[in-house]
Amino acid sequence: MIVTISNEYGSGALAIAQRSAGALGYDYVDRQLPVVVAKRLRVSPEAVEATEDAARSLGERLLTGLERATPELAEASTVEPFDDELLRAVQDAVREYASRGNAVIVGRGSSAILGPGSDVLRVFFYAPREWRIAHVMRTAGIRRESAESELDRVDRARSAYMKAWYG
């Protein structure tokens, strides 16, 4: 059985997912995904996470397209990794972990990647905005304004990520 976890940022899902994996005796797959993807793409895990966490602007997407057609631009650019390479690497890593069975896989579109199947339980965690703000303030040790800003930024980035890659 595979459990995929999708969540609103600040909903407390990660702690619940980790405890659930432990209670079930399942592998907990979260932070190791960017590391696996980074190794496959020969970039840093931070570059993978930054690409996943940031909503790409039209200009960045256009530059990426130009880089594919013009190798000289790609050599001088700091835009990494390419969207389609990152997508394939993430999908391959999620499928690889899922093929082992008995895993709780957090985010990165894992629910969409694995598609319909009787051996996949899809769970989405959400919470009221005020609770999420308070949770982010408490866990990150930041002020309310920063928590609100981060919540909005992450929500936009996740929405853009899912819409761009999975419709």
mmCIF file with all atom_site columns, C-alpha atoms in Angstrom:
data_model
loop_
_atom_site.group_PDB
_atom_site.id
_atom_site.type_symbol
_atom_site.label_atom_id
_atom_site.label_alt_id
_atom_site.label_comp_id
_atom_site.label_asym_id
_atom_site.label_entity_id
_atom_site.label_seq_id
_atom_site.pdbx_PDB_ins_code
_atom_site.Cartn_x
_atom_site.Cartn_y
_atom_site.Cartn_z
_atom_site.occupancy
_atom_site.B_iso_or_equiv
_atom_site.pdbx_formal_charge
_atom_site.auth_seq_id
_atom_site.auth_comp_id
_atom_site.auth_asym_id
_atom_site.auth_atom_id
_atom_site.pdbx_PDB_model_num
ATOM 1   C CA . MET A 1 1   ? 0.000  0.000  0.000   1.00 0.00 ? 1   MET A CA 1
ATOM 2   C CA . ILE A 1 2   ? 1.172  3.500  -0.842  1.00 0.00 ? 2   ILE A CA 1
ATOM 3   C CA . VAL A 1 3   ? -0.109 6.593  0.977   1.00 0.00 ? 3   VAL A CA 1
ATOM 4   C CA . THR A 1 4   ? 0.382  9.929  -0.769  1.00 0.00 ? 4   THR A CA 1
ATOM 5   C CA . ILE A 1 5   ? 0.202  13.085 1.302   1.00 0.00 ? 5   ILE A CA 1
ATOM 6   C CA . SER A 1 6   ? -0.796 16.405 -0.215  1.00 0.00 ? 6   SER A CA 1
ATOM 7   C CA . ASN A 1 7   ? -1.276 19.402 2.008   1.00 0.00 ? 7   ASN A CA 1
ATOM 8   C CA . GLU A 1 8   ? -1.759 23.077 2.482   1.00 0.00 ? 8   GLU A CA 1
ATOM 9   C CA . TYR A 1 9   ? 1.414  24.639 3.817   1.00 0.00 ? 9   TYR A CA 1
ATOM 10  C CA . GLY A 1 10  ? 1.218  25.007 7.584   1.00 0.00 ? 10  GLY A CA 1
ATOM 11  C CA . SER A 1 11  ? -1.524 22.413 8.036   1.00 0.00 ? 11  SER A CA 1
ATOM 12  C CA . GLY A 1 12  ? 0.634  20.187 10.238  1.00 0.00 ? 12  GLY A CA 1
ATOM 13  C CA . ALA A 1 13  ? 0.565  17.355 7.703   1.00 0.00 ? 13  ALA A CA 1
ATOM 14  C CA . LEU A 1 14  ? 4.253  16.484 7.835   1.00 0.00 ? 14  LEU A CA 1
ATOM 15  C CA . ALA A 1 15  ? 4.243  15.537 11.511  1.00 0.00 ? 15  ALA A CA 1
ATOM 16  C CA . ILE A 1 16  ? 1.089  13.468 11.041  1.00 0.00 ? 16  ILE A CA 1
ATOM 17  C CA . ALA A 1 17  ? 2.498  11.779 7.929   1.00 0.00 ? 17  ALA A CA 1
ATOM 18  C CA . GLN A 1 18  ? 5.737  10.907 9.692   1.00 0.00 ? 18  GLN A CA 1
ATOM 19  C CA . ARG A 1 19  ? 3.931  9.477  12.728  1.00 0.00 ? 19  ARG A CA 1
ATOM 20  C CA . SER A 1 20  ? 1.567  7.526  10.469  1.00 0.00 ? 20  SER A CA 1
ATOM 21  C CA . ALA A 1 21  ? 4.468  5.991  8.553   1.00 0.00 ? 21  ALA A CA 1
ATOM 22  C CA . GLY A 1 22  ? 6.087  4.982  11.834  1.00 0.00 ? 22  GLY A CA 1
ATOM 23  C CA . ALA A 1 23  ? 2.888  3.469  13.205  1.00 0.00 ? 23  ALA A CA 1
ATOM 24  C CA . LEU A 1 24  ? 2.309  1.521  9.977   1.00 0.00 ? 24  LEU A CA 1
ATOM 25  C CA . GLY A 1 25  ? 5.935  0.443  9.660   1.00 0.00 ? 25  GLY A CA 1
ATOM 26  C CA . TYR A 1 26  ? 6.097  2.163  6.248   1.00 0.00 ? 26  TYR A CA 1
ATOM 27  C CA . ASP A 1 27  ? 8.961  4.101  4.701   1.00 0.00 ? 27  ASP A CA 1
ATOM 28  C CA . TYR A 1 28  ? 8.557  7.864  5.072   1.00 0.00 ? 28  TYR A CA 1
ATOM 29  C CA . VAL A 1 29  ? 9.522  9.533  1.788   1.00 0.00 ? 29  VAL A CA 1
ATOM 30  C CA . ASP A 1 30  ? 9.909  13.297 1.889   1.00 0.00 ? 30  ASP A CA 1
ATOM 31  C CA . ARG A 1 31  ? 13.316 14.986 2.105   1.00 0.00 ? 31  ARG A CA 1
ATOM 32  C CA . GLN A 1 32  ? 15.153 12.226 0.246   1.00 0.00 ? 32  GLN A CA 1
ATOM 33  C CA . LEU A 1 33  ? 13.221 12.868 -3.000  1.00 0.00 ? 33  LEU A CA 1
ATOM 34  C CA . PRO A 1 34  ? 15.052 16.116 -3.868  1.00 0.00 ? 34  PRO A CA 1
ATOM 35  C CA . VAL A 1 35  ? 18.363 14.378 -3.116  1.00 0.00 ? 35  VAL A CA 1
ATOM 36  C CA . VAL A 1 36  ? 17.574 11.475 -5.465  1.00 0.00 ? 36  VAL A CA 1
ATOM 37  C CA . VAL A 1 37  ? 16.338 13.863 -8.169  1.00 0.00 ? 37  VAL A CA 1
ATOM 38  C CA . ALA A 1 38  ? 19.408 16.084 -7.767  1.00 0.00 ? 38  ALA A CA 1
ATOM 39  C CA . LYS A 1 39  ? 21.771 13.126 -8.184  1.00 0.00 ? 39  LYS A CA 1
ATOM 40  C CA . ARG A 1 40  ? 19.993 12.093 -11.368 1.00 0.00 ? 40  ARG A CA 1
ATOM 41  C CA . LEU A 1 41  ? 20.179 15.620 -12.775 1.00 0.00 ? 41  LEU A CA 1
ATOM 42  C CA . ARG A 1 42  ? 23.675 16.315 -11.401 1.00 0.00 ? 42  ARG A CA 1
ATOM 43  C CA . VAL A 1 43  ? 22.569 19.457 -9.588  1.00 0.00 ? 43  VAL A CA 1
ATOM 44  C CA . SER A 1 44  ? 22.301 20.344 -5.912  1.00 0.00 ? 44  SER A CA 1
ATOM 45  C CA . PRO A 1 45  ? 19.275 19.293 -3.835  1.00 0.00 ? 45  PRO A CA 1
ATOM 46  C CA . GLU A 1 46  ? 18.826 22.995 -3.052  1.00 0.00 ? 46  GLU A CA 1
ATOM 47  C CA . ALA A 1 47  ? 18.455 23.734 -6.782  1.00 0.00 ? 47  ALA A CA 1
ATOM 48  C CA . VAL A 1 48  ? 15.734 21.082 -7.051  1.00 0.00 ? 48  VAL A CA 1
ATOM 49  C CA . GLU A 1 49  ? 13.875 22.404 -4.016  1.00 0.00 ? 49  GLU A CA 1
ATOM 50  C CA . ALA A 1 50  ? 14.183 25.998 -5.204  1.00 0.00 ? 50  ALA A CA 1
ATOM 51  C CA . THR A 1 51  ? 12.776 25.064 -8.599  1.00 0.00 ? 51  THR A CA 1
ATOM 52  C CA . GLU A 1 52  ? 9.889  23.171 -7.006  1.00 0.00 ? 52  GLU A CA 1
ATOM 53  C CA . ASP A 1 53  ? 9.144  25.926 -4.496  1.00 0.00 ? 53  ASP A CA 1
ATOM 54  C CA . ALA A 1 54  ? 9.234  28.869 -6.866  1.00 0.00 ? 54  ALA A CA 1
ATOM 55  C CA . ALA A 1 55  ? 6.500  29.741 -9.297  1.00 0.00 ? 55  ALA A CA 1
ATOM 56  C CA . ARG A 1 56  ? 8.418  30.295 -12.519 1.00 0.00 ? 56  ARG A CA 1
ATOM 57  C CA . SER A 1 57  ? 7.793  33.566 -14.299 1.00 0.00 ? 57  SER A CA 1
ATOM 58  C CA . LEU A 1 58  ? 6.980  33.776 -17.989 1.00 0.00 ? 58  LEU A CA 1
ATOM 59  C CA . GLY A 1 59  ? 10.462 35.187 -18.581 1.00 0.00 ? 59  GLY A CA 1
ATOM 60  C CA . GLU A 1 60  ? 12.114 32.226 -16.844 1.00 0.00 ? 60  GLU A CA 1
ATOM 61  C CA . ARG A 1 61  ? 10.037 29.755 -18.857 1.00 0.00 ? 61  ARG A CA 1
ATOM 62  C CA . LEU A 1 62  ? 10.951 31.570 -22.100 1.00 0.00 ? 62  LEU A CA 1
ATOM 63  C CA . LEU A 1 63  ? 14.644 31.584 -21.159 1.00 0.00 ? 63  LEU A CA 1
ATOM 64  C CA . THR A 1 64  ? 14.484 27.858 -20.467 1.00 0.00 ? 64  THR A CA 1
ATOM 65  C CA . GLY A 1 65  ? 12.952 27.307 -23.919 1.00 0.00 ? 65  GLY A CA 1
ATOM 66  C CA . LEU A 1 66  ? 15.687 29.402 -25.548 1.00 0.00 ? 66  LEU A CA 1
ATOM 67  C CA . GLU A 1 67  ? 18.360 27.458 -23.663 1.00 0.00 ? 67  GLU A CA 1
ATOM 68  C CA . ARG A 1 68  ? 17.130 24.216 -25.166 1.00 0.00 ? 68  ARG A CA 1
ATOM 69  C CA . ALA A 1 69  ? 17.519 25.643 -28.675 1.00 0.00 ? 69  ALA A CA 1
ATOM 70  C CA . THR A 1 70  ? 20.735 27.594 -28.035 1.00 0.00 ? 70  THR A CA 1
ATOM 71  C CA . PRO A 1 71  ? 23.462 25.702 -26.153 1.00 0.00 ? 71  PRO A CA 1
ATOM 72  C CA . GLU A 1 72  ? 25.549 28.872 -25.702 1.00 0.00 ? 72  GLU A CA 1
ATOM 73  C CA . LEU A 1 73  ? 22.763 30.382 -23.593 1.00 0.00 ? 73  LEU A CA 1
ATOM 74  C CA . ALA A 1 74  ? 22.473 27.273 -21.461 1.00 0.00 ? 74  ALA A CA 1
ATOM 75  C CA . GLU A 1 75  ? 26.178 27.401 -20.589 1.00 0.00 ? 75  GLU A CA 1
ATOM 76  C CA . ALA A 1 76  ? 25.930 31.004 -19.373 1.00 0.00 ? 76  ALA A CA 1
ATOM 77  C CA . SER A 1 77  ? 22.600 30.645 -17.603 1.00 0.00 ? 77  SER A CA 1
ATOM 78  C CA . THR A 1 78  ? 21.909 30.064 -13.938 1.00 0.00 ? 78  THR A CA 1
ATOM 79  C CA . VAL A 1 79  ? 18.458 28.584 -14.652 1.00 0.00 ? 79  VAL A CA 1
ATOM 80  C CA . GLU A 1 80  ? 18.663 24.912 -13.667 1.00 0.00 ? 80  GLU A CA 1
ATOM 81  C CA . PRO A 1 81  ? 17.420 22.269 -14.086 1.00 0.00 ? 81  PRO A CA 1
ATOM 82  C CA . PHE A 1 82  ? 15.176 22.254 -17.151 1.00 0.00 ? 82  PHE A CA 1
ATOM 83  C CA . ASP A 1 83  ? 11.506 21.850 -16.371 1.00 0.00 ? 83  ASP A CA 1
ATOM 84  C CA . ASP A 1 84  ? 10.978 18.673 -18.386 1.00 0.00 ? 84  ASP A CA 1
ATOM 85  C CA . GLU A 1 85  ? 14.103 16.999 -16.997 1.00 0.00 ? 85  GLU A CA 1
ATOM 86  C CA . LEU A 1 86  ? 13.062 17.867 -13.461 1.00 0.00 ? 86  LEU A CA 1
ATOM 87  C CA . LEU A 1 87  ? 9.537  16.593 -14.067 1.00 0.00 ? 87  LEU A CA 1
ATOM 88  C CA . ARG A 1 88  ? 10.766 13.260 -15.423 1.00 0.00 ? 88  ARG A CA 1
ATOM 89  C CA . ALA A 1 89  ? 13.279 12.847 -12.599 1.00 0.00 ? 89  ALA A CA 1
ATOM 90  C CA . VAL A 1 90  ? 10.644 13.582 -9.925  1.00 0.00 ? 90  VAL A CA 1
ATOM 91  C CA . GLN A 1 91  ? 8.161  11.199 -11.554 1.00 0.00 ? 91  GLN A CA 1
ATOM 92  C CA . ASP A 1 92  ? 10.773 8.447  -11.841 1.00 0.00 ? 92  ASP A CA 1
ATOM 93  C CA . ALA A 1 93  ? 11.834 8.859  -8.203  1.00 0.00 ? 93  ALA A CA 1
ATOM 94  C CA . VAL A 1 94  ? 8.236  8.791  -6.924  1.00 0.00 ? 94  VAL A CA 1
ATOM 95  C CA . ARG A 1 95  ? 7.439  5.692  -9.000  1.00 0.00 ? 95  ARG A CA 1
ATOM 96  C CA . GLU A 1 96  ? 10.635 4.008  -7.803  1.00 0.00 ? 96  GLU A CA 1
ATOM 97  C CA . TYR A 1 97  ? 9.752  4.537  -4.132  1.00 0.00 ? 97  TYR A CA 1
ATOM 98  C CA . ALA A 1 98  ? 6.161  3.441  -4.790  1.00 0.00 ? 98  ALA A CA 1
ATOM 99  C CA . SER A 1 99  ? 7.316  0.258  -6.539  1.00 0.00 ? 99  SER A CA 1
ATOM 100 C CA . ARG A 1 100 ? 8.954  -0.844 -3.289  1.00 0.00 ? 100 ARG A CA 1
ATOM 101 C CA . GLY A 1 101 ? 5.559  -0.758 -1.560  1.00 0.00 ? 101 GLY A CA 1
ATOM 102 C CA . ASN A 1 102 ? 4.560  0.250  1.956   1.00 0.00 ? 102 ASN A CA 1
ATOM 103 C CA . ALA A 1 103 ? 5.491  3.919  1.823   1.00 0.00 ? 103 ALA A CA 1
ATOM 104 C CA . VAL A 1 104 ? 4.082  7.289  2.823   1.00 0.00 ? 104 VAL A CA 1
ATOM 105 C CA . ILE A 1 105 ? 5.140  9.714  0.071   1.00 0.00 ? 105 ILE A CA 1
ATOM 106 C CA . VAL A 1 106 ? 4.824  13.426 0.805   1.00 0.00 ? 106 VAL A CA 1
ATOM 107 C CA . GLY A 1 107 ? 3.997  15.954 -1.900  1.00 0.00 ? 107 GLY A CA 1
ATOM 108 C CA . ARG A 1 108 ? 5.781  16.644 -5.177  1.00 0.00 ? 108 ARG A CA 1
ATOM 109 C CA . GLY A 1 109 ? 2.667  15.676 -7.099  1.00 0.00 ? 109 GLY A CA 1
ATOM 110 C CA . SER A 1 110 ? 2.943  12.052 -5.966  1.00 0.00 ? 110 SER A CA 1
ATOM 111 C CA . SER A 1 111 ? -0.827 11.622 -5.987  1.00 0.00 ? 111 SER A CA 1
ATOM 112 C CA . ALA A 1 112 ? -1.024 12.749 -9.622  1.00 0.00 ? 112 ALA A CA 1
ATOM 113 C CA . ILE A 1 113 ? 2.123  10.855 -10.622 1.00 0.00 ? 113 ILE A CA 1
ATOM 114 C CA . LEU A 1 114 ? 0.857  7.518  -9.314  1.00 0.00 ? 114 LEU A CA 1
ATOM 115 C CA . GLY A 1 115 ? -2.577 7.974  -10.879 1.00 0.00 ? 115 GLY A CA 1
ATOM 116 C CA . PRO A 1 116 ? -5.602 5.865  -10.076 1.00 0.00 ? 116 PRO A CA 1
ATOM 117 C CA . GLY A 1 117 ? -5.017 2.572  -8.363  1.00 0.00 ? 117 GLY A CA 1
ATOM 118 C CA . SER A 1 118 ? -6.456 0.450  -5.604  1.00 0.00 ? 118 SER A CA 1
ATOM 119 C CA . ASP A 1 119 ? -3.087 0.263  -3.844  1.00 0.00 ? 119 ASP A CA 1
ATOM 120 C CA . VAL A 1 120 ? -2.798 4.059  -3.398  1.00 0.00 ? 120 VAL A CA 1
ATOM 121 C CA . LEU A 1 121 ? -4.488 5.981  -0.603  1.00 0.00 ? 121 LEU A CA 1
ATOM 122 C CA . ARG A 1 122 ? -4.501 9.713  -1.311  1.00 0.00 ? 122 ARG A CA 1
ATOM 123 C CA . VAL A 1 123 ? -4.760 12.026 1.698   1.00 0.00 ? 123 VAL A CA 1
ATOM 124 C CA . PHE A 1 124 ? -5.036 15.827 1.572   1.00 0.00 ? 124 PHE A CA 1
ATOM 125 C CA . PHE A 1 125 ? -4.507 17.853 4.746   1.00 0.00 ? 125 PHE A CA 1
ATOM 126 C CA . TYR A 1 126 ? -5.995 21.292 5.100   1.00 0.00 ? 126 TYR A CA 1
ATOM 127 C CA . ALA A 1 127 ? -6.637 23.681 7.975   1.00 0.00 ? 127 ALA A CA 1
ATOM 128 C CA . PRO A 1 128 ? -8.218 27.102 8.480   1.00 0.00 ? 128 PRO A CA 1
ATOM 129 C CA . ARG A 1 129 ? -5.932 29.958 7.432   1.00 0.00 ? 129 ARG A CA 1
ATOM 130 C CA . GLU A 1 130 ? -5.651 31.360 10.990  1.00 0.00 ? 130 GLU A CA 1
ATOM 131 C CA . TRP A 1 131 ? -4.581 27.970 12.337  1.00 0.00 ? 131 TRP A CA 1
ATOM 132 C CA . ARG A 1 132 ? -1.997 27.628 9.550   1.00 0.00 ? 132 ARG A CA 1
ATOM 133 C CA . ILE A 1 133 ? -0.585 31.093 10.271  1.00 0.00 ? 133 ILE A CA 1
ATOM 134 C CA . ALA A 1 134 ? -0.290 30.297 13.979  1.00 0.00 ? 134 ALA A CA 1
ATOM 135 C CA . HIS A 1 135 ? 1.321  26.927 13.202  1.00 0.00 ? 135 HIS A CA 1
ATOM 136 C CA . VAL A 1 136 ? 3.912  28.487 10.878  1.00 0.00 ? 136 VAL A CA 1
ATOM 137 C CA . MET A 1 137 ? 4.669  31.207 13.438  1.00 0.00 ? 137 MET A CA 1
ATOM 138 C CA . ARG A 1 138 ? 5.175  28.590 16.150  1.00 0.00 ? 138 ARG A CA 1
ATOM 139 C CA . THR A 1 139 ? 7.185  26.046 14.147  1.00 0.00 ? 139 THR A CA 1
ATOM 140 C CA . ALA A 1 140 ? 9.337  28.527 12.197  1.00 0.00 ? 140 ALA A CA 1
ATOM 141 C CA . GLY A 1 141 ? 9.674  31.032 15.028  1.00 0.00 ? 141 GLY A CA 1
ATOM 142 C CA . ILE A 1 142 ? 8.651  33.969 12.856  1.00 0.00 ? 142 ILE A CA 1
ATOM 143 C CA . ARG A 1 143 ? 6.336  36.946 13.221  1.00 0.00 ? 143 ARG A CA 1
ATOM 144 C CA . ARG A 1 144 ? 2.774  36.984 11.928  1.00 0.00 ? 144 ARG A CA 1
ATOM 145 C CA . GLU A 1 145 ? 3.520  39.165 8.887   1.00 0.00 ? 145 GLU A CA 1
ATOM 146 C CA . SER A 1 146 ? 6.318  36.842 7.797   1.00 0.00 ? 146 SER A CA 1
ATOM 147 C CA . ALA A 1 147 ? 4.144  33.771 8.354   1.00 0.00 ? 147 ALA A CA 1
ATOM 148 C CA . GLU A 1 148 ? 1.318  35.249 6.272   1.00 0.00 ? 148 GLU A CA 1
ATOM 149 C CA . SER A 1 149 ? 3.723  36.191 3.501   1.00 0.00 ? 149 SER A CA 1
ATOM 150 C CA . GLU A 1 150 ? 5.351  32.750 3.485   1.00 0.00 ? 150 GLU A CA 1
ATOM 151 C CA . LEU A 1 151 ? 1.967  31.021 3.528   1.00 0.00 ? 151 LEU A CA 1
ATOM 152 C CA . ASP A 1 152 ? 0.820  33.030 0.508   1.00 0.00 ? 152 ASP A CA 1
ATOM 153 C CA . ARG A 1 153 ? 4.105  32.475 -1.350  1.00 0.00 ? 153 ARG A CA 1
ATOM 154 C CA . VAL A 1 154 ? 4.120  28.719 -0.790  1.00 0.00 ? 154 VAL A CA 1
ATOM 155 C CA . ASP A 1 155 ? 0.419  28.366 -1.638  1.00 0.00 ? 155 ASP A CA 1
ATOM 156 C CA . ARG A 1 156 ? 0.961  30.230 -4.940  1.00 0.00 ? 156 ARG A CA 1
ATOM 157 C CA . ALA A 1 157 ? 4.079  28.224 -5.781  1.00 0.00 ? 157 ALA A CA 1
ATOM 158 C CA . ARG A 1 158 ? 2.437  24.872 -5.049  1.00 0.00 ? 158 ARG A CA 1
ATOM 159 C CA . SER A 1 159 ? -0.624 25.795 -7.063  1.00 0.00 ? 159 SER A CA 1
ATOM 160 C CA . ALA A 1 160 ? 1.535  26.890 -10.005 1.00 0.00 ? 160 ALA A CA 1
ATOM 161 C CA . TYR A 1 161 ? 3.650  23.703 -9.742  1.00 0.00 ? 161 TYR A CA 1
ATOM 162 C CA . MET A 1 162 ? 0.618  21.417 -9.838  1.00 0.00 ? 162 MET A CA 1
ATOM 163 C CA . LYS A 1 163 ? -1.158 23.396 -12.556 1.00 0.00 ? 163 LYS A CA 1
ATOM 164 C CA . ALA A 1 164 ? 1.931  23.612 -14.776 1.00 0.00 ? 164 ALA A CA 1
ATOM 165 C CA . TRP A 1 165 ? 2.825  19.939 -14.547 1.00 0.00 ? 165 TRP A CA 1
ATOM 166 C CA . TYR A 1 166 ? -0.419 18.102 -13.868 1.00 0.00 ? 166 TYR A CA 1
ATOM 167 C CA . GLY A 1 167 ? -3.183 20.412 -15.100 1.00 0.00 ? 167 GLY A CA 1
#
